[in-house]
Every structure is written in C-alpha cells, then in structure tokens.
C-alpha cells in the first residue's frame, strides 16, 4: 500500500495532460481528489504509527548492489507526508483558479502532481538510493514548474539556477550516499538508524556527512546556496506556495532530520548545522529588508524559517526535535496561505509591489482575513501555532546565545514582512491598485482559509497536534521514544520575554521600514559580490569563457596540427613509458652488408629527408616515391620478389595518382599559412617517432621468433589446402575472411570515389538536398525549392559554411 | 562451427552485395536494408541468448583450428555490443527512410550503410588481431564514403580530416600488430593473451601504449579526438546518429578487449595512463560542448566527454567498474544516437539546429520536447533514466577504488553535461521562437518511431535496470577472468 501511495501520484500525473482539457474549469477540484485522498489515507495510518509500528515495504531494485525500492512510514515521515498532501490539496485547487484558461494547464498538472509524488517518495523512502531518485525527480519537476512561464527570460534563468544549484548539491549528496552505503554495507536508512555507532565510527563519516549536508543545504537554500530560492519566485504562485511551505526546500530539512539519529550528535554535526543555519538566518533577515515585492518578501521569510529549522536540527535532542517540528508545521500552515494571498493580489489587483497597493481590504475581505490570521502566526503572536513554535525555538536555543540572538533578530524582521504583505496592501480607505480589484474566486481562498484556520486551531490546542503527530515524529528525529505535552501558554519565562523583545524590535522596524529600506537599497544597489554574484560569475560568464578559451586552444581546425599532436603524444607516451617502466635492452645490430645495400639505405634516407623538407607538394610526392622504391629494392635483395613487384606497382600508382590529385587540392585544406613556423617542431617529432619505431622494431627482432604459425602454414599448405604457394593459400584460405573484408574495402572505396566524382566532377550533379532531407522545406530559406544543382543549393550545406 | 557467431556480420555483408545490385531501385533498397537490419537484430539477440545460456561461443572459419585460422568469438561483451549495434542499425535504417534523400540513395547509401554495419559487428566479434584491423578498415572506408556521400566542399573538408586521422590510427595499429606478431608469432587474441604474458614485460608495455594510441584515436579520447567534432556534424542525421552511437564505441570496445585480455601484466602503468586520459577526456570534452552553439556540435563534443566515463571504468579495472563501463557504453549509444535523431527532427521541423535560430518548440511541439528530454536528462545522469545508473556504477566503483579525484571529475562533468543539455532545452525549446520562424507540420513516422523506441529503451534501462546490469556484470566477470575466453577459443588447456 505504501508504495502504491507514492506511485499512484505518477500514474495520475500521466493522465493529467489527457484529461485536463475535458475537465475544464473543474480541473483543479478533480485533481485535488488525489492529494486529498492520499492525505486521508496517511491520516488513517496515525494510530498504527503512534503505536510504534511503522509501515514498511521493500521491493528489490538492483539486488546485485543491494539497492531496493524501499519505503517506510514512521512518525517523522508521516508529518511530512501529511504536510505534502494537505497543502498539496489546497495548492491544486488554488492552481485551478489561478491558472484558469491557461493553454498549458494540462502540462502544469502533470508536473505538479508528479512533483508531489516525488516529494512523497523522498519522505517515505527507506533506501538512500531510492531517496536520491525521488530527490532528483523533485529537482527535475520543480525545474519545469519554476520555468513554467518559459517565454520570460527571468523564468528560464530562475529555473536553471535552481536546477544547477540543487543539482550540484545532489551530485555531492549521491557521492556521500555511495561512500556511506559502500562502507557500512547497506543503503537501508532504517538499518543505519538502528546502529548509529557503525555510521559514526566509519572512516568515511566526515566526508559523507559533508557531502550529504551539501545536498541538503542546496536543496533547503541555506547560505550561501540560498540565491536560487528568491529567483524561483518566477514560478506561478501556486508553485511558489507549494515549494516554500511544504515541499522542495523542506526536503533538505527532512533529510537532515531523518539522518540525525545516525549522523547527528557529533561536534561537526552541531557546528556545521548551527553555523550554516545561523548564517542563513542573518543573511535572509538582512536581504528581506531590501524587498518590496510581496512574493520576494515571503521568499526571504522562508529563508529565515529554513535557517531556524536547520539550527534546531543541529541542536537536536528531545527539545530541539519538539521545537523544530512545531516550528515547521506552523511555518507550513502560515506560509502557504500568505503566498496564495500574495497571488490573489497579483491576480485580482494587478501587482505584488507593496508600495503600490493599498486600501484593498474592502474589495478583498476574505483574502485579507486569511492574510491576517496567517500573518499573526508568522509574526509569532498568540494564540497561533507560530507562537508555540517560536517559543519552543527560543527555549531550545537558550544554551546557545549567539544562535538565539540571530533567531531573535530574524524573527523581529518577520514583523515588518507580514505587515507589508498582510496589512499594507489591504488597509486604508482609498483602493489603490493597477486594476479594479475584487475578491478572488472560491477556489483561490478556500484552501488558504482552511490552512490558516488550522494554524489557529492548533495554536489553541497544540497538544492535539503534538500527541497525534509530533511526538511520534520527534522519536524519529531523536532516535528514541520521547514524550512531551504542548501548551500555548507557558507562563512568564525567558522565552516569553524574548518574544516580547522580538515584537518590540519588530514594531520599531515597521516604523523605520521606509527610510531603512530606501537606505539599504541605495547601499546595495550596485553590489555584485556575494553568492548571487558568484553564481553569475561562475555559471553565466565563467563556464562559457573557460570553455571557449580551452576549446580554442585544443580544438584546432588544422589537420597538420592534429597529426602533430597525435604523433607527438604517441612519442611522448612511449618515451615516458620507457623511462618509468624501463625500456627494452637493445643490442646494437652488427653492421655488415654489401655496399649496394648501404646505397639503397642511403637512398631511402635521402628520400625521407627530401619529403620532410619539401616546400612543394610535387617534390614531397616524388621524394616519397623514392622511399617506396628503395624499400621495394630491399625486398628484391632479401629474396621477396613477389612483395617487391607489388610494392613497385603500388608505389608507381601512388606517385602518379598523388601527383595528379594532391597538386590540385586547394592549399587551405591541408596547410594553413602559419603552419611554416611549426615545421621545426614537426621535424623533431617526426624524427623522434621514426627513432622510436626503429627502436621498437629492433627490440622485437632481437627476441626469438615463434614459428608455430609459419611452420603450420608451410606444412598444411599443400596437403590440406591444396595450394603450393603458401602466401596465396594464406590469402585465400587460411585467412580468407581478411581478404573478403579487403574486397569490400575496395568495393566501398570505388563506390565512394564514384559518388564524389559524380558530385564534384564536371558532369551535372545528382539532386541532393543538403540542409534538409527529402521533401522538406527549402533550407536556404530563399523561397526556391531545394535544388542542389544550383550554386545556391550547394552553398546551403549542413555546416552552414558557404561553398 | 557455429553460424550464429558470424551471422550478425555475414547478414549485412551479403545483403550489401545485393543492395549494390539494386542500386537503381531505391524503394526496394530501403525495404531491403530495413529487413536486413531487422534480421541482423534477431540473429544478434539469438547470439546473446546463446552466450547467456551456454557461455562463450567461438568458431573458426574454413575449418582451420585456432590459432591458425581466423576465430570469431562471442562472449558477453561482444554479444551485448552486437545487439546494441544491431538495434542502432535498425533504428538508423528506419530513420533513413525519411531522412536520406534520393540523391544519396542513388549514390549507394544503402549498400554502404550495410557494409558499415558488417564492419562494426566484425570488429566486435573477431578473435584475431589482424582481422580486427581488417574490420576497422571496412568500417573506416564505409564511414568515410557515407560521410562524404553527396558532399559539398565544406563537408569534404571534415571528411578529409576524419579519414586522415583515422588512417594514422590504422598505421599505428598496423605497426603495433606487426611488432606484436614479431614478438609472439601469433595473431589470435586468445593465443596472444598467453604469449604476451611470456614476452619481455617492458616491451609488452610499450606495445600496449601503441595499441592505446591506435584505439584511442578511434575512441576519440583526449588528446586524440579532434577529428570527431570536426566531422560529425556534417552528414545526414541518420548517418551522424549511427556514427555518434557506434563508431567511437568500436574503439572503446577495442580498448576494453585489449586491456582486459591482452595487456594485463602491468596494470599499474597501463591502466594508470588510461585513468589520467579518462579524466582529461571527460573534462575537455564537456567544456568543448559548453562552448558550442549548434545542437549537433554540442552533442559531438559530449561523445568525447562520455567516452571518458567508459575509459574510467576500464582504468579502475574492477568487476563493478567494468560492468559500469559497459552499462555506460550501452546507455550512451542509445541516448546519444537518439539525441542526434532528435536534432534531425528539430532541423526538419524548424529548419535549423542552431540554437540562435530556433525556439518555441516546447510550446508548439510538445512530443518533440519529450523526445528530447528523455535522452538529454539520461545523458545528464538524472534518475530514473539509464544514465543515472551508468554514472552511479562508475562513481561507486571509483569510490571503492579510492580514486577521489576522478570521482570528483566524473561528477563535475555530469553537472556540466546538465548545463549543456539545459542550454539546448532553454534556447531551442523554452525560449520564444525567433521572429519569422515557421515550424513545419509534418514529422514522418519513420523519424518519430525510432526516437520513441530508443527513448523507451532509455526509460526501460532506468526502471528495470537489474537485467541489464546482470548482463553487464556477466561481461565484466568474463573480462576479469580472461582464462575463460582463452579456454573457449583454444580449449581447456589454453594452448593449441
């Protein structure tokens, strides 16, 4: 059942493109049945999970590597699964209204439902590799969701940035998973959690932790990887709302929480998580003050929450777990409605700029009400769940004053954020907006209204939530059973005092927001350093520059350069090998022989030198011919007349053909003008190559020759193969298939030559379309039908270069 | 003798002779090529089934026993590659129905293609070093003829570079064969495995380096790859796709064979060199791709980069690494050829595959977008597609071997691959179409079906990965234990 709950999402997603057009305006309501149904099913599992009996299911996937498609639903997974499905329900319904009439809505539902299924897969996977598969699927589907409005450059860039940043983190994470799994001998998460000592004692613990954390930090947009998240605001609002509240960015937090019992509790873990989380808190709080777009304001508030969550996972322990879970659920329940209300402003009033909008409360009363309820929770005021979560967070961080100070400061910034988003556009008498605003349709307020109300309800009765979900979930985070009761009111304690201080500081920030905002904007207007600048420098400019520079150096168009590189590399490799591994011992051959033999040798050497030093092709060809004839003479002298005859024939033909052809080739094809400067290097390389091959040959001929094959051919040629000429028998019988192959080589060469002559020769050319194949449009785009027989047709070749 | 071993060679070879005769009947030729490649695929599958059932199959031609005659051997490695080659041949033959113009057909496209297929399969199946050279020649000359078939001058230039560099490779290969024969007196690879063990080790290592260069040029590894990006973007799509899929893989196969069967005496050096070259190949190739602006040029550089992963698997030289290399190879052939097919469709639909000249394909041609996304994200290593497992296997093997730097390079290359694929996606598919671009309506079924089928294979290899992995592991086990290959060719004693 558990695997079905994950996989059904993909199946339904596949139906979405086909069925959505038929559903028309009801599409959102119909597709919402999937997450709603799943939420119901997950809710029904609460009793069993509370009883400490997680659901488990595993199917072998790559049994030879011990990789399984394994699922496990415990308390921690259940909280996340419920968040994903419940908020998913609201988002799907909302999207139906928000994107009503959009032509690409069918694709949108495909992606959204697949994204939801992938998220569910992440939070219930019990195998690191399975988890990674779903993890990457969330990256992939969110890429398409963020880039949904792909006609806009901003959307494409935002989507790519998210994919590249989370993708690189994902790769690090994969390395971490593989490292850890290979070392501890299992990819099963529950097995690692059951035996944390093995994980922490592993020699790869530290690298694995750092790599996995990198994956989690990029996904959860921790400093300095946070840059992609605000830019992902280019997504349609339902997507932003979903990504920020319950999914995507929560995946990193989930992974850290999931692995906390196995990997947590060490000093590295504590400092890594609290350090990065605190940095995120501070960076996000500062940058939030620069924003005036409602969605971007909310994006930075998400970063604040994510930083806080990572800090709390880092602190850990029963209290940390309790605080982290309450804080997270509260965040999900207020963030999704706030985004949706911001979307309503955009949709119904035509802008999200909070300095432009005001007085819309009368026109959009429900949206305003929802926004206010969610905002109170976001600001951490009673009687909301947000208050409970923040109090617990303060309590958790009391022993770590520096982190606490950062959280208090960041929480104070939440106050101006929510005032800007939930108060400023609505308050006032005179409606001010780019278009005549009116209330959003029911599909666009029902979801946020329910979620915001849940935030209120759980704030009034937090223990209901705690006993049903948070206590079992905290057990998953701590790795041991925990027990706690949640109350709204804790009496006057340190946390409450800090809350009061937060509100006062926040109120002060509200009062000075405008001058502060303007001052900061001027101050930071031209700043391009920092993580965003680094991303731009690295990805947008760095990769293309490095790539172009390197490619220019490496990939020359010059054939001589290629041959030089290849030969030089070969000689270098042989020399290096000989130096490192020892070369063969060479005995210098004794010099004896008749004078005419030395004369022939001298002829060959002169021919070779002549070829290398030739300045004209004709001279090179004739010199090469001298070498060939010299070799043929050697064959004559060493009693191989058949070889000699063959060689003479081949050489003669070669010289004639080359002389006819090579001298007519355009010079640019074989040599460019600057090549002359290289000729000295070429000579050195050629001479070294010659020497190297000579040495190899010498070494080989100094080993005794194994005559097994020669003896067999001699012996079997006449009696078995019925041929008296051994060479012929080898060619047509012993190794006949070689000859067959060479016959085909000749046939093909003839065909190829014929084709080239037909094409380039003086006779009319057969019709060939270059840029586009048979029957397609005119490639040159000049309106004429494709006709290769005309010069225009020839010019329009595939490479785009003219003839 | 077992005809099954040589059927994947003889079928296309014999059929090409028939196709030569039919050169005035293009319609007949097309059907004939399609039927031949389909039959070849059937024979290849039968061969793989036979190898999986009964182990390595060897046969000698003409009744001359090994090592005197020429042996053909099908182990898992060869049989798997032949199946892949046959799948690609069939897909290409189908795609060519709509993609190759009548002019090229009249000049002998079909027989040339069938000779090429025979050459590729011959290289995979032969158990004789010189015969391997012959098949290299066959596929080289056939590919050269196809590359320049109906060429304009600009295309001819790429073709000349292609053939010149490959002839140098042949020259090194031939020299290496001559030296090897002089040293051992044999050409049969199984026989050589033993003979090279007994030969002077430092001389053998030097010979290994020569073979590395000869095969490395074919495989387009760093720094020997220049010919590939210079030539692969010019021929018709069907040809380019088959080239992109198969030709470099023949070189990779030769490296896999040489450095698991023949040259295993000095692994620390030979495979160390391979590891260094693998690292450079991955990085330089992927950066080369990042500098390009035309789909097929981008894809051509990626071929180079991904060869690096396969060589890395070979260099690590563990059962898992070799299985990973082979799995990567198979995945890559399918995905890469498919991307070339898609690039051809883009040209068909939008009239160009230059990223500056096309756009809006996602909005207007969603099926084409899906056809691109599957192989592109497979190439970038995204789960649950084939490339993810390929990358995972190689990386896992690298981590187990402690090759940290190479793992970092492999993962970084994966990221840059993603960068290139999204570059194509963002510009050709997402960005609005440039002014005046009119998209054509028709996309012939002959071009769409191969794309869909290969995308299906990519997904299947990602989701139902275990059977494919099992085959790759069987091949790796054989590669790690060359005695099995030797015994299958020479009998249990290992000597004739």
XYZ file of N, CA and C in Angstrom, chain B residues 208-334:
381
model
N 51.642 -2.038 -25.657
C 50.322 -1.666 -25.129
C 50.047 -0.191 -25.368
N 51.096 0.631 -25.209
C 50.906 2.070 -25.419
C 50.579 2.369 -26.885
N 51.216 1.610 -27.785
C 50.905 1.805 -29.206
C 49.450 1.461 -29.500
N 49.006 0.331 -28.948
C 47.599 -0.040 -29.145
C 46.685 1.006 -28.516
N 47.121 1.514 -27.373
C 46.299 2.536 -26.703
C 46.099 3.740 -27.624
N 47.159 4.151 -28.281
C 47.029 5.299 -29.178
C 46.130 4.945 -30.365
N 46.401 3.773 -30.972
C 45.632 3.392 -32.159
C 44.141 3.320 -31.839
N 43.802 2.639 -30.752
C 42.393 2.505 -30.379
C 41.860 3.805 -29.788
N 42.753 4.534 -29.126
C 42.333 5.792 -28.513
C 41.886 6.810 -29.553
N 42.532 6.794 -30.708
C 42.085 7.700 -31.779
C 40.679 7.310 -32.204
N 40.463 6.008 -32.390
C 39.123 5.542 -32.781
C 38.087 5.917 -31.724
N 38.490 5.755 -30.473
C 37.542 6.022 -29.390
C 37.413 7.513 -29.111
N 38.254 8.322 -29.727
C 38.215 9.777 -29.541
C 38.483 10.191 -28.106
N 39.561 9.647 -27.524
C 39.928 10.088 -26.179
C 40.881 11.271 -26.292
N 41.018 11.987 -25.186
C 41.971 13.086 -25.127
C 43.383 12.534 -25.243
N 44.311 13.124 -25.927
C 44.201 14.295 -26.818
C 44.120 13.886 -28.297
N 43.348 12.863 -28.582
C 43.345 12.296 -29.938
C 41.993 12.450 -30.609
N 41.140 13.319 -30.084
C 39.737 13.309 -30.501
C 39.379 14.328 -31.575
N 40.342 15.132 -32.021
C 39.995 16.307 -32.835
C 39.146 15.996 -34.056
N 39.386 14.829 -34.633
C 38.687 14.518 -35.874
C 37.184 14.442 -35.659
N 36.772 14.090 -34.436
C 35.349 13.815 -34.247
C 34.483 15.062 -34.330
N 34.761 16.077 -33.502
C 33.906 17.275 -33.600
C 34.022 17.943 -34.968
N 35.137 17.681 -35.686
C 35.310 18.327 -36.981
C 34.436 17.697 -38.052
N 33.969 16.472 -37.823
C 33.290 15.790 -38.920
C 31.859 15.371 -38.611
N 31.505 15.172 -37.345
C 30.232 14.514 -37.058
C 29.009 15.381 -37.306
N 29.197 16.671 -37.430
C 28.001 17.497 -37.565
C 27.618 17.707 -39.031
N 28.382 17.110 -39.949
C 28.096 17.411 -41.353
C 27.187 16.425 -42.072
N 27.258 15.108 -41.832
C 26.475 14.204 -42.681
C 24.993 14.243 -42.357
N 24.164 13.546 -43.150
C 22.736 13.469 -42.829
C 22.546 12.876 -41.436
N 21.431 13.243 -40.810
C 21.217 12.859 -39.423
C 21.330 11.364 -39.189
N 20.724 10.590 -40.089
C 20.724 9.149 -39.862
C 22.158 8.646 -39.753
N 23.006 9.087 -40.661
C 24.408 8.671 -40.648
C 25.088 9.171 -39.383
N 24.904 10.442 -39.090
C 25.564 11.025 -37.920
C 25.150 10.305 -36.647
N 23.885 9.933 -36.563
C 23.404 9.268 -35.355
C 24.078 7.916 -35.188
N 24.162 7.165 -36.255
C 24.809 5.862 -36.146
C 26.292 6.033 -35.819
N 26.925 6.993 -36.482
C 28.328 7.272 -36.173
C 28.481 7.608 -34.693
N 27.654 8.550 -34.264
C 27.762 9.031 -32.883
C 27.584 7.889 -31.911
N 26.630 7.004 -32.243
C 26.392 5.888 -31.343
C 27.524 4.884 -31.393
N 27.855 4.424 -32.572
C 28.637 3.199 -32.670
C 30.133 3.364 -32.929
N 30.543 4.327 -33.753
C 31.926 4.260 -34.245
C 32.959 4.414 -33.147
N 32.774 5.413 -32.288
C 33.738 5.547 -31.202
C 33.679 4.339 -30.281
N 32.516 3.720 -30.219
C 32.369 2.587 -29.305
C 33.155 1.382 -29.796
N 33.399 1.322 -31.107
C 34.278 0.268 -31.603
C 35.668 0.463 -31.010
N 36.118 1.709 -30.955
C 37.400 1.989 -30.323
C 37.377 1.651 -28.843
N 36.277 2.015 -28.179
C 36.169 1.696 -26.752
C 36.189 0.184 -26.558
N 35.460 -0.511 -27.434
C 35.461 -1.971 -27.348
C 36.886 -2.506 -27.481
N 37.612 -1.996 -28.482
C 38.969 -2.491 -28.706
C 39.838 -2.234 -27.479
N 39.649 -1.073 -26.852
C 40.402 -0.794 -25.618
C 39.999 -1.761 -24.510
N 38.694 -1.975 -24.385
C 38.222 -2.897 -23.352
C 38.828 -4.283 -23.576
N 38.817 -4.728 -24.826
C 39.332 -6.062 -25.125
C 40.835 -6.113 -24.889
N 41.533 -5.121 -25.422
C 42.990 -5.153 -25.330
C 43.455 -5.083 -23.879
N 42.792 -4.245 -23.093
C 43.292 -4.028 -21.737
C 42.601 -4.899 -20.688
N 41.838 -5.885 -21.152
C 41.401 -6.911 -20.200
C 41.892 -8.283 -20.627
N 42.150 -8.455 -21.929
C 42.581 -9.771 -22.395
C 44.086 -9.802 -22.655
N 44.589 -8.770 -23.330
C 45.972 -8.850 -23.809
C 46.967 -8.208 -22.845
N 46.669 -7.015 -22.407
C 47.664 -6.258 -21.648
C 47.236 -6.112 -20.194
N 47.426 -7.163 -19.450
C 47.041 -7.117 -18.034
C 48.246 -7.397 -17.150
N 49.423 -7.325 -17.753
C 50.619 -7.664 -16.983
C 51.185 -6.488 -16.193
N 50.860 -5.271 -16.604
C 51.406 -4.092 -15.938
C 50.276 -3.095 -15.705
N 49.267 -3.586 -14.984
C 48.041 -2.796 -14.816
C 48.331 -1.443 -14.173
N 49.272 -1.431 -13.250
C 49.548 -0.176 -12.539
C 49.893 0.929 -13.525
N 50.667 0.594 -14.550
C 51.043 1.629 -15.512
C 49.979 1.805 -16.596
N 49.631 0.709 -17.281
C 48.717 0.846 -18.422
C 47.389 1.456 -17.989
N 46.822 0.923 -16.927
C 45.515 1.411 -16.514
C 45.626 2.748 -15.801
N 46.820 3.010 -15.253
C 47.051 4.342 -14.702
C 47.029 5.402 -15.800
N 47.692 5.092 -16.915
C 47.664 6.016 -18.058
C 46.227 6.210 -18.523
N 45.508 5.095 -18.606
C 44.109 5.189 -19.027
C 43.315 6.097 -18.088
N 43.584 5.988 -16.797
C 42.836 6.792 -15.826
C 43.088 8.282 -16.048
N 44.355 8.624 -16.255
C 44.678 10.036 -16.484
C 43.977 10.532 -17.745
N 44.070 9.729 -18.812
C 43.444 10.137 -20.058
C 41.929 10.229 -19.900
N 41.364 9.315 -19.121
C 39.915 9.345 -18.893
C 39.499 10.659 -18.256
N 40.275 11.075 -17.248
C 39.944 12.328 -16.574
C 39.966 13.506 -17.535
N 41.026 13.604 -18.310
C 41.119 14.700 -19.278
C 40.000 14.614 -20.319
N 39.722 13.404 -20.770
C 38.712 13.240 -21.813
C 37.352 13.741 -21.337
N 36.998 13.362 -20.113
C 35.705 13.799 -19.571
C 35.612 15.315 -19.541
N 36.645 15.937 -18.981
C 36.562 17.374 -18.716
C 36.696 18.191 -20.005
N 37.697 17.851 -20.811
C 37.908 18.642 -22.024
C 36.708 18.506 -22.964
N 36.166 17.297 -23.056
C 35.015 17.095 -23.929
C 33.821 17.920 -23.486
N 33.555 17.913 -22.204
C 32.351 18.594 -21.741
C 32.525 20.110 -21.832
N 33.749 20.588 -21.628
C 33.973 22.024 -21.787
C 33.884 22.424 -23.259
N 34.363 21.539 -24.124
C 34.210 21.795 -25.548
C 32.747 21.941 -25.920
N 31.919 21.086 -25.336
C 30.488 21.160 -25.618
C 29.908 22.480 -25.133
N 30.378 22.924 -23.967
C 29.827 24.153 -23.404
C 30.119 25.360 -24.290
N 31.131 25.230 -25.131
C 31.497 26.365 -25.975
C 30.712 26.396 -27.281
N 29.922 25.371 -27.541
C 29.254 25.283 -28.847
C 27.862 25.892 -28.816
N 27.371 26.141 -29.991
C 26.084 26.812 -30.097
C 25.141 26.123 -31.069
N 25.549 24.968 -31.545
C 24.715 24.269 -32.504
C 24.498 22.874 -31.949
N 23.272 22.370 -32.056
C 22.926 21.141 -31.346
C 23.895 19.997 -31.641
N 24.144 19.772 -32.922
C 24.945 18.592 -33.233
C 26.406 18.773 -32.841
N 26.883 20.009 -32.849
C 28.251 20.234 -32.367
C 28.334 20.004 -30.862
N 27.335 20.485 -30.151
C 27.299 20.232 -28.705
C 27.329 18.734 -28.454
N 26.470 18.035 -29.183
C 26.359 16.594 -28.970
C 27.662 15.887 -29.330
N 28.319 16.359 -30.387
C 29.555 15.704 -30.808
C 30.620 15.807 -29.718
N 30.737 16.980 -29.101
C 31.721 17.109 -28.022
C 31.348 16.239 -26.826
N 30.048 16.085 -26.603
C 29.640 15.233 -25.484
C 30.014 13.784 -25.703
N 30.050 13.368 -26.967
C 30.501 11.995 -27.226
C 31.871 11.818 -26.590
N 32.757 12.763 -26.872
C 34.110 12.684 -26.347
C 34.080 12.583 -24.829
N 33.327 13.515 -24.234
C 33.300 13.559 -22.778
C 32.865 12.227 -22.185
N 31.847 11.640 -22.792
C 31.297 10.432 -22.184
C 32.124 9.189 -22.461
N 32.942 9.251 -23.512
C 33.913 8.176 -23.686
C 34.801 8.123 -22.438
N 35.071 9.300 -21.878
C 35.913 9.362 -20.692
C 35.389 8.500 -19.550
N 34.066 8.508 -19.344
C 33.493 7.678 -18.281
C 33.767 6.197 -18.538
N 33.636 5.806 -19.816
C 33.832 4.386 -20.123
C 35.284 3.990 -19.892
N 36.193 4.887 -20.334
C 37.607 4.591 -20.135
C 37.928 4.589 -18.639
N 37.251 5.455 -17.901
C 37.453 5.469 -16.457
C 37.086 4.117 -15.863
N 35.947 3.566 -16.297
C 35.554 2.245 -15.818
C 36.621 1.207 -16.129
N 37.160 1.266 -17.340
C 38.218 0.321 -17.724
C 39.455 0.540 -16.869
N 39.786 1.807 -16.650
C 41.005 2.118 -15.913
C 40.929 1.626 -14.467
N 39.733 1.695 -13.883
C 39.599 1.260 -12.489
C 39.771 -0.254 -12.385
N 39.345 -0.962 -13.443
C 39.655 -2.381 -13.603
C 39.210 -3.228 -12.411
N 37.974 -3.023 -11.990
C 37.362 -3.924 -11.016
C 36.099 -4.465 -11.682
N 35.548 -5.566 -11.189
C 34.331 -6.100 -11.828
C 33.226 -5.047 -11.908
N 33.045 -4.314 -10.806
C 31.993 -3.300 -10.802
C 32.286 -2.195 -11.820
N 33.547 -1.788 -11.889
C 33.917 -0.701 -12.803
C 33.725 -1.125 -14.250
N 34.109 -2.344 -14.563
C 33.956 -2.800 -15.947
C 32.475 -2.936 -16.294
N 31.697 -3.462 -15.352
C 30.255 -3.543 -15.593
C 29.703 -2.130 -15.808
N 30.192 -1.205 -14.990
C 29.753 0.180 -15.135
C 30.133 0.753 -16.486
N 31.359 0.462 -16.919
C 31.805 0.975 -18.217
C 30.911 0.448 -19.330
N 30.603 -0.839 -19.268
C 29.789 -1.429 -20.329
C 28.360 -0.897 -20.268
N 27.825 -0.812 -19.053
C 26.479 -0.264 -18.901
C 26.440 1.166 -19.421
N 27.482 1.915 -19.083
C 27.555 3.298 -19.548
C 27.579 3.340 -21.065
N 28.375 2.435 -21.635
C 28.503 2.415 -23.090
C 27.129 2.184 -23.746
N 26.439 1.168 -23.259
C 25.151 0.826 -23.875
C 24.167 1.997 -23.713
N 24.083 2.501 -22.497
C 23.213 3.657 -22.253
C 23.553 4.797 -23.199
N 24.856 5.047 -23.330
C 25.286 6.210 -24.082
C 24.996 6.076 -25.573
N 25.204 4.883 -26.099
C 24.901 4.666 -27.518
C 23.445 5.034 -27.784
N 22.578 4.485 -26.962
C 21.143 4.675 -27.200
C 20.768 6.150 -27.041
